[in-house]
Amino acid sequence: MTDIFDLLETADYENLIFSHDEATGLKAITCIHNTTLGPAIGGLRIWNYKTEEDAIIDAIRLAKGMTYKNAACGIYAGGAKTVMMIDPEKNPKSEEMMRAFGRFVEGMNGRYLTAEDVGSSEADMDYIYQETDYVLGTTMKPGTSGNPSPSTARGVYVGIKASCKQRYGSDDVKGKKMVVEGLGNVGFNVCKYLLEDGAEVYGTDINEKAIERAKEAGVKIIERDELYSFDADIYAPCALGATINDESIEQFKFDIVAGSANNQLKEEKHGQILKDKGILYAPDFIINAGGVIHCHDELFGGFNKERVAITVDGIYDQLLKVFKIAEEEDIPTSQAANKFAEDRIAKILKTKKIFARVNKSTIRR
Ligand code: NAD
């Protein structure tokens, strides 16, 4: 078994919290990575983990990722993640399990706010909300934020424009040829924005319904196995992670990679390989931050569409800043994005040396 404190020392993690309830079968692990910028926000991932060790490793990896995403997009939140271990046959998720978890979240007293992630749903957030206010994306709370995908898509769209500005000197996408992988909630809406702007949009998916919908909107469909060698200016990964890997990267003829998927680089070295090939990479956690910006807005007296739109459109400038760091320091944009996030945290950390009697929280209850 891994030594837990050694693990926490690898990235200065704050908490690793095990929540257990025999009556409901709840087994959840919440990792709070860093709360310098505010309460830690991170989704609830529900998964059939083979071992506890797998669950712990996933929780800490994802929590750190959330710290970076939240810091870079300018919201007032730290990073965390919960993983819930279930067995769909013997111990499936249930109302009582969610409510037990909600009570544990309540006990964390606002250091952590949970939200939807892989395996959890809006209904699960509604169950959790019966026990705690520290949950985002429930349908029941007045001023709830609802589905974040449209904001994520908008952020990816402005991120593609910023990438064009950096690569071609103009952010006009008219006439640009682009290929979108995954025509789901985010990918489809990205296609719509680009079609409206006169881009030539190609796409691929494994789901027939998604393909039909995209076709009707004017997307030209290509075969899945044509994708990585497709002759396009821009590739937008909007399906799965790790699609930038040794096999795919060899085939790339793109100028830009900019899409919504999380963890697009299979390994850190692929950021360097993209740079060496002269391909501009819009780091995933910067360009896909629209969703967390959307959910986080609930904390300020209820969701405000206009305020969210302004911050989401700010992804354009955030990306240009990251590209500038990469240029100045001659490093891959993926590394520059990490530096950008770390820099904001370091600056705010310095203010903590000033004594304040009340530690103002961004959470309004
Ligand atoms: P989604 O499930 O609505 O859409 C994903 C689409 O990808 C589906 O249509 C699916 O059929 C397709 N797909 C799956 N495997 C594929 C493959 N091998 N090749 C081609 N297509 C494939 O999901 P979404 O909400 O649109 O999210 C897309 C990506 O963006 C995910 O990686 C998600 O983690 C990430 N993301 C989403 C949000 C959000 O707000 N929804 C926020 C941040 C990041």
mmCIF file of N, CA, C and O in Angstrom, residues 15 17-21 26-32 39-45 80-84 96-116 124-125 127-136 138 141 299 363 365:
data_model
loop_
_atom_site.group_PDB
_atom_site.id
_atom_site.type_symbol
_atom_site.label_atom_id
_atom_site.label_comp_id
_atom_site.label_asym_id
_atom_site.label_seq_id
_atom_site.Cartn_x
_atom_site.Cartn_y
_atom_site.Cartn_z
ATOM 1 N N ASN A 15 -5.964 17.783 2.044
ATOM 2 C CA ASN A 15 -6.732 16.735 2.738
ATOM 3 C C ASN A 15 -6.993 15.531 1.850
ATOM 4 O O ASN A 15 -7.186 15.696 0.643
ATOM 5 N N ILE A 17 -9.866 12.724 2.467
ATOM 6 C CA ILE A 17 -10.919 12.418 3.441
ATOM 7 C C ILE A 17 -11.689 11.171 3.004
ATOM 8 O O ILE A 17 -12.225 11.124 1.890
ATOM 9 N N PHE A 18 -11.728 10.192 3.876
ATOM 10 C CA PHE A 18 -12.479 8.965 3.587
ATOM 11 C C PHE A 18 -13.846 9.075 4.255
ATOM 12 O O PHE A 18 -13.928 9.322 5.455
ATOM 13 N N SER A 19 -14.915 8.892 3.469
ATOM 14 C CA SER A 19 -16.266 8.932 4.041
ATOM 15 C C SER A 19 -16.871 7.542 3.904
ATOM 16 O O SER A 19 -16.936 7.000 2.787
ATOM 17 N N HIS A 20 -17.293 7.000 5.026
ATOM 18 C CA HIS A 20 -17.816 5.640 5.024
ATOM 19 C C HIS A 20 -19.127 5.571 5.787
ATOM 20 O O HIS A 20 -19.267 6.188 6.842
ATOM 21 N N ASP A 21 -20.099 4.844 5.209
ATOM 22 C CA ASP A 21 -21.359 4.643 5.916
ATOM 23 C C ASP A 21 -21.850 3.226 5.615
ATOM 24 O O ASP A 21 -22.207 2.918 4.469
ATOM 25 N N LEU A 26 -21.910 3.508 1.435
ATOM 26 C CA LEU A 26 -21.096 4.627 0.917
ATOM 27 C C LEU A 26 -19.612 4.420 1.194
ATOM 28 O O LEU A 26 -19.206 4.145 2.323
ATOM 29 N N LYS A 27 -18.830 4.561 0.103
ATOM 30 C CA LYS A 27 -17.366 4.577 0.248
ATOM 31 C C LYS A 27 -16.883 5.685 -0.667
ATOM 32 O O LYS A 27 -16.893 5.518 -1.906
ATOM 33 N N ALA A 28 -16.528 6.827 -0.092
ATOM 34 C CA ALA A 28 -16.115 7.954 -0.933
ATOM 35 C C ALA A 28 -14.792 8.504 -0.430
ATOM 36 O O ALA A 28 -14.502 8.469 0.770
ATOM 37 N N ILE A 29 -13.999 8.983 -1.358
ATOM 38 C CA ILE A 29 -12.708 9.589 -1.011
ATOM 39 C C ILE A 29 -12.676 10.990 -1.626
ATOM 40 O O ILE A 29 -12.796 11.132 -2.842
ATOM 41 N N THR A 30 -12.550 11.988 -0.770
ATOM 42 C CA THR A 30 -12.491 13.370 -1.250
ATOM 43 C C THR A 30 -11.069 13.873 -1.067
ATOM 44 O O THR A 30 -10.517 13.787 0.034
ATOM 45 N N CYS A 31 -10.494 14.363 -2.140
ATOM 46 C CA CYS A 31 -9.168 14.969 -2.022
ATOM 47 C C CYS A 31 -9.303 16.463 -2.234
ATOM 48 O O CYS A 31 -9.842 16.911 -3.255
ATOM 49 N N ILE A 32 -8.872 17.231 -1.237
ATOM 50 C CA ILE A 32 -8.827 18.691 -1.384
ATOM 51 C C ILE A 32 -7.365 19.038 -1.636
ATOM 52 O O ILE A 32 -6.518 18.816 -0.774
ATOM 53 N N PRO A 39 -12.940 28.236 -1.645
ATOM 54 C CA PRO A 39 -13.378 26.870 -1.345
ATOM 55 C C PRO A 39 -13.071 25.949 -2.519
ATOM 56 O O PRO A 39 -13.132 26.381 -3.676
ATOM 57 N N ALA A 40 -12.728 24.725 -2.215
ATOM 58 C CA ALA A 40 -12.336 23.809 -3.281
ATOM 59 C C ALA A 40 -13.564 23.264 -4.006
ATOM 60 O O ALA A 40 -14.486 22.746 -3.367
ATOM 61 N N ILE A 41 -13.570 23.405 -5.333
ATOM 62 C CA ILE A 41 -14.665 22.869 -6.138
ATOM 63 C C ILE A 41 -14.155 21.690 -6.953
ATOM 64 O O ILE A 41 -13.082 21.775 -7.555
ATOM 65 N N GLY A 42 -14.919 20.630 -6.976
ATOM 66 C CA GLY A 42 -14.554 19.480 -7.812
ATOM 67 C C GLY A 42 -15.680 18.482 -7.832
ATOM 68 O O GLY A 42 -16.358 18.257 -6.824
ATOM 69 N N GLY A 43 -15.902 17.893 -8.979
ATOM 70 C CA GLY A 43 -17.043 17.003 -9.173
ATOM 71 C C GLY A 43 -16.957 15.698 -8.402
ATOM 72 O O GLY A 43 -15.932 15.347 -7.812
ATOM 73 N N LEU A 44 -18.084 14.998 -8.422
ATOM 74 C CA LEU A 44 -18.210 13.679 -7.797
ATOM 75 C C LEU A 44 -18.144 12.623 -8.895
ATOM 76 O O LEU A 44 -19.040 12.535 -9.742
ATOM 77 N N ARG A 45 -17.046 11.869 -8.909
ATOM 78 C CA ARG A 45 -16.885 10.804 -9.900
ATOM 79 C C ARG A 45 -17.316 9.488 -9.271
ATOM 80 O O ARG A 45 -16.810 9.099 -8.214
ATOM 81 N N ALA A 80 -10.494 20.323 -5.939
ATOM 82 C CA ALA A 80 -10.750 19.088 -5.195
ATOM 83 C C ALA A 80 -11.408 18.076 -6.120
ATOM 84 O O ALA A 80 -11.744 18.399 -7.265
ATOM 85 N N LYS A 81 -11.620 16.899 -5.640
ATOM 86 C CA LYS A 81 -12.387 15.884 -6.363
ATOM 87 C C LYS A 81 -12.840 14.828 -5.368
ATOM 88 O O LYS A 81 -12.125 14.529 -4.404
ATOM 89 N N THR A 82 -14.020 14.276 -5.607
ATOM 90 C CA THR A 82 -14.437 13.100 -4.838
ATOM 91 C C THR A 82 -14.574 11.921 -5.786
ATOM 92 O O THR A 82 -15.115 12.079 -6.894
ATOM 93 N N VAL A 83 -14.071 10.786 -5.365
ATOM 94 C CA VAL A 83 -14.383 9.562 -6.104
ATOM 95 C C VAL A 83 -15.207 8.666 -5.171
ATOM 96 O O VAL A 83 -14.917 8.556 -3.984
ATOM 97 N N MET A 84 -16.265 8.109 -5.741
ATOM 98 C CA MET A 84 -17.127 7.223 -4.956
ATOM 99 C C MET A 84 -16.982 5.826 -5.527
ATOM 100 O O MET A 84 -17.109 5.637 -6.740
ATOM 101 N N GLU A 96 -30.084 6.985 -0.847
ATOM 102 C CA GLU A 96 -29.564 7.007 0.526
ATOM 103 C C GLU A 96 -28.039 7.179 0.563
ATOM 104 O O GLU A 96 -27.488 7.831 1.449
ATOM 105 N N MET A 97 -27.373 6.609 -0.464
ATOM 106 C CA MET A 97 -25.913 6.746 -0.518
ATOM 107 C C MET A 97 -25.536 8.208 -0.790
ATOM 108 O O MET A 97 -24.630 8.772 -0.159
ATOM 109 N N MET A 98 -26.275 8.848 -1.713
ATOM 110 C CA MET A 98 -26.002 10.257 -2.044
ATOM 111 C C MET A 98 -26.266 11.156 -0.832
ATOM 112 O O MET A 98 -25.518 12.091 -0.560
ATOM 113 N N ARG A 99 -27.343 10.844 -0.129
ATOM 114 C CA ARG A 99 -27.679 11.691 1.025
ATOM 115 C C ARG A 99 -26.680 11.510 2.157
ATOM 116 O O ARG A 99 -26.334 12.464 2.851
ATOM 117 N N ALA A 100 -26.195 10.288 2.309
ATOM 118 C CA ALA A 100 -25.145 10.062 3.322
ATOM 119 C C ALA A 100 -23.917 10.891 2.948
ATOM 120 O O ALA A 100 -23.315 11.575 3.787
ATOM 121 N N PHE A 101 -23.568 10.864 1.658
ATOM 122 C CA PHE A 101 -22.421 11.644 1.195
ATOM 123 C C PHE A 101 -22.667 13.142 1.442
ATOM 124 O O PHE A 101 -21.779 13.866 1.916
ATOM 125 N N GLY A 102 -23.899 13.591 1.156
ATOM 126 C CA GLY A 102 -24.256 15.001 1.372
ATOM 127 C C GLY A 102 -24.014 15.430 2.809
ATOM 128 O O GLY A 102 -23.536 16.539 3.082
ATOM 129 N N ARG A 103 -24.301 14.545 3.735
ATOM 130 C CA ARG A 103 -24.105 14.894 5.153
ATOM 131 C C ARG A 103 -22.611 15.021 5.479
ATOM 132 O O ARG A 103 -22.209 15.863 6.270
ATOM 133 N N PHE A 104 -21.813 14.178 4.836
ATOM 134 C CA PHE A 104 -20.359 14.313 5.048
ATOM 135 C C PHE A 104 -19.841 15.622 4.439
ATOM 136 O O PHE A 104 -18.983 16.290 5.013
ATOM 137 N N VAL A 105 -20.392 15.976 3.270
ATOM 138 C CA VAL A 105 -19.968 17.230 2.625
ATOM 139 C C VAL A 105 -20.341 18.410 3.538
ATOM 140 O O VAL A 105 -19.549 19.337 3.731
ATOM 141 N N GLU A 106 -21.542 18.344 4.109
ATOM 142 C CA GLU A 106 -21.986 19.392 5.032
ATOM 143 C C GLU A 106 -20.975 19.528 6.181
ATOM 144 O O GLU A 106 -20.629 20.625 6.612
ATOM 145 N N GLY A 107 -20.485 18.396 6.645
ATOM 146 C CA GLY A 107 -19.519 18.386 7.744
ATOM 147 C C GLY A 107 -18.184 19.029 7.363
ATOM 148 O O GLY A 107 -17.412 19.431 8.235
ATOM 149 N N MET A 108 -17.917 19.112 6.083
ATOM 150 C CA MET A 108 -16.664 19.764 5.650
ATOM 151 C C MET A 108 -16.801 21.284 5.705
ATOM 152 O O MET A 108 -15.833 22.013 5.481
ATOM 153 N N ASN A 109 -18.006 21.727 5.975
ATOM 154 C CA ASN A 109 -18.267 23.115 6.342
ATOM 155 C C ASN A 109 -17.802 24.131 5.302
ATOM 156 O O ASN A 109 -17.300 25.206 5.646
ATOM 157 N N GLY A 110 -17.936 23.782 4.029
ATOM 158 C CA GLY A 110 -17.645 24.763 2.984
ATOM 159 C C GLY A 110 -16.227 24.748 2.463
ATOM 160 O O GLY A 110 -15.901 25.520 1.563
ATOM 161 N N ARG A 111 -15.370 23.890 3.024
ATOM 162 C CA ARG A 111 -14.032 23.772 2.420
ATOM 163 C C ARG A 111 -14.127 23.112 1.046
ATOM 164 O O ARG A 111 -13.267 23.279 0.201
ATOM 165 N N TYR A 112 -15.209 22.348 0.854
ATOM 166 C CA TYR A 112 -15.373 21.600 -0.403
ATOM 167 C C TYR A 112 -16.800 21.731 -0.916
ATOM 168 O O TYR A 112 -17.755 21.629 -0.147
ATOM 169 N N LEU A 113 -16.932 21.998 -2.226
ATOM 170 C CA LEU A 113 -18.243 21.987 -2.878
ATOM 171 C C LEU A 113 -18.229 20.925 -3.949
ATOM 172 O O LEU A 113 -17.303 20.866 -4.763
ATOM 173 N N THR A 114 -19.273 20.105 -3.953
ATOM 174 C CA THR A 114 -19.318 19.025 -4.934
ATOM 175 C C THR A 114 -20.173 19.418 -6.134
ATOM 176 O O THR A 114 -20.901 20.427 -6.112
ATOM 177 N N ALA A 115 -20.064 18.643 -7.197
ATOM 178 C CA ALA A 115 -20.798 18.914 -8.438
ATOM 179 C C ALA A 115 -20.821 17.634 -9.268
ATOM 180 O O ALA A 115 -20.229 16.623 -8.883
ATOM 181 N N GLU A 116 -21.495 17.712 -10.425
ATOM 182 C CA GLU A 116 -21.601 16.541 -11.300
ATOM 183 C C GLU A 116 -20.271 16.198 -11.960
ATOM 184 O O GLU A 116 -19.482 17.093 -12.266
ATOM 185 N N ASP A 124 -28.576 13.077 -8.735
ATOM 186 C CA ASP A 124 -27.701 12.815 -7.579
ATOM 187 C C ASP A 124 -27.415 14.112 -6.822
ATOM 188 O O ASP A 124 -27.365 14.131 -5.586
ATOM 189 N N MET A 125 -27.221 15.199 -7.595
ATOM 190 C CA MET A 125 -26.966 16.498 -6.943
ATOM 191 C C MET A 125 -28.204 16.920 -6.138
ATOM 192 O O MET A 125 -28.091 17.514 -5.069
ATOM 193 N N TYR A 127 -30.297 14.891 -4.641
ATOM 194 C CA TYR A 127 -30.296 14.114 -3.380
ATOM 195 C C TYR A 127 -29.308 14.743 -2.391
ATOM 196 O O TYR A 127 -29.629 14.920 -1.209
ATOM 197 N N ILE A 128 -28.133 15.082 -2.891
ATOM 198 C CA ILE A 128 -27.096 15.651 -2.011
ATOM 199 C C ILE A 128 -27.593 16.971 -1.417
ATOM 200 O O ILE A 128 -27.369 17.273 -0.238
ATOM 201 N N TYR A 129 -28.319 17.716 -2.233
ATOM 202 C CA TYR A 129 -28.827 19.028 -1.807
ATOM 203 C C TYR A 129 -29.826 18.907 -0.635
ATOM 204 O O TYR A 129 -30.037 19.856 0.114
ATOM 205 N N GLN A 130 -30.414 17.744 -0.460
ATOM 206 C CA GLN A 130 -31.326 17.551 0.681
ATOM 207 C C GLN A 130 -30.566 17.637 2.004
ATOM 208 O O GLN A 130 -31.158 17.846 3.060
ATOM 209 N N GLU A 131 -29.237 17.456 1.941
ATOM 210 C CA GLU A 131 -28.430 17.398 3.164
ATOM 211 C C GLU A 131 -27.438 18.541 3.295
ATOM 212 O O GLU A 131 -26.896 18.762 4.366
ATOM 213 N N THR A 132 -27.133 19.211 2.183
ATOM 214 C CA THR A 132 -26.128 20.271 2.253
ATOM 215 C C THR A 132 -26.346 21.315 1.165
ATOM 216 O O THR A 132 -26.850 20.989 0.082
ATOM 217 N N ASP A 133 -25.943 22.535 1.463
ATOM 218 C CA ASP A 133 -25.954 23.599 0.449
ATOM 219 C C ASP A 133 -24.682 23.573 -0.390
ATOM 220 O O ASP A 133 -24.582 24.266 -1.391
ATOM 221 N N TYR A 134 -23.698 22.801 0.064
ATOM 222 C CA TYR A 134 -22.399 22.846 -0.619
ATOM 223 C C TYR A 134 -22.372 21.917 -1.831
ATOM 224 O O TYR A 134 -21.566 20.989 -1.918
ATOM 225 N N VAL A 135 -23.301 22.176 -2.742
ATOM 226 C CA VAL A 135 -23.403 21.379 -3.957
ATOM 227 C C VAL A 135 -23.823 22.310 -5.097
ATOM 228 O O VAL A 135 -24.674 23.182 -4.915
ATOM 229 N N LEU A 136 -23.193 22.122 -6.258
ATOM 230 C CA LEU A 136 -23.502 22.947 -7.426
ATOM 231 C C LEU A 136 -24.255 22.105 -8.453
ATOM 232 O O LEU A 136 -24.039 20.907 -8.543
ATOM 233 N N THR A 138 -27.547 21.479 -8.707
ATOM 234 C CA THR A 138 -28.817 20.826 -8.387
ATOM 235 C C THR A 138 -29.926 21.583 -9.132
ATOM 236 O O THR A 138 -29.814 22.778 -9.376
ATOM 237 N N LYS A 141 -32.151 24.244 -6.289
ATOM 238 C CA LYS A 141 -31.766 25.475 -5.590
ATOM 239 C C LYS A 141 -32.204 26.693 -6.409
ATOM 240 O O LYS A 141 -31.982 26.705 -7.630
ATOM 241 N N LEU A 299 -22.430 30.681 -6.733
ATOM 242 C CA LEU A 299 -22.005 31.085 -5.390
ATOM 243 C C LEU A 299 -22.224 32.562 -5.117
ATOM 244 O O LEU A 299 -22.105 33.013 -3.997
ATOM 245 N N ILE A 363 -18.452 31.869 -0.201
ATOM 246 C CA ILE A 363 -19.734 31.156 -0.170
ATOM 247 C C ILE A 363 -20.798 32.005 0.509
ATOM 248 O O ILE A 363 -20.625 32.460 1.621
ATOM 249 N N ARG A 365 -24.524 31.811 1.949
ATOM 250 C CA ARG A 365 -25.528 30.796 2.279
ATOM 251 C C ARG A 365 -26.878 31.423 2.511
ATOM 252 O O ARG A 365 -26.965 32.554 2.891
#
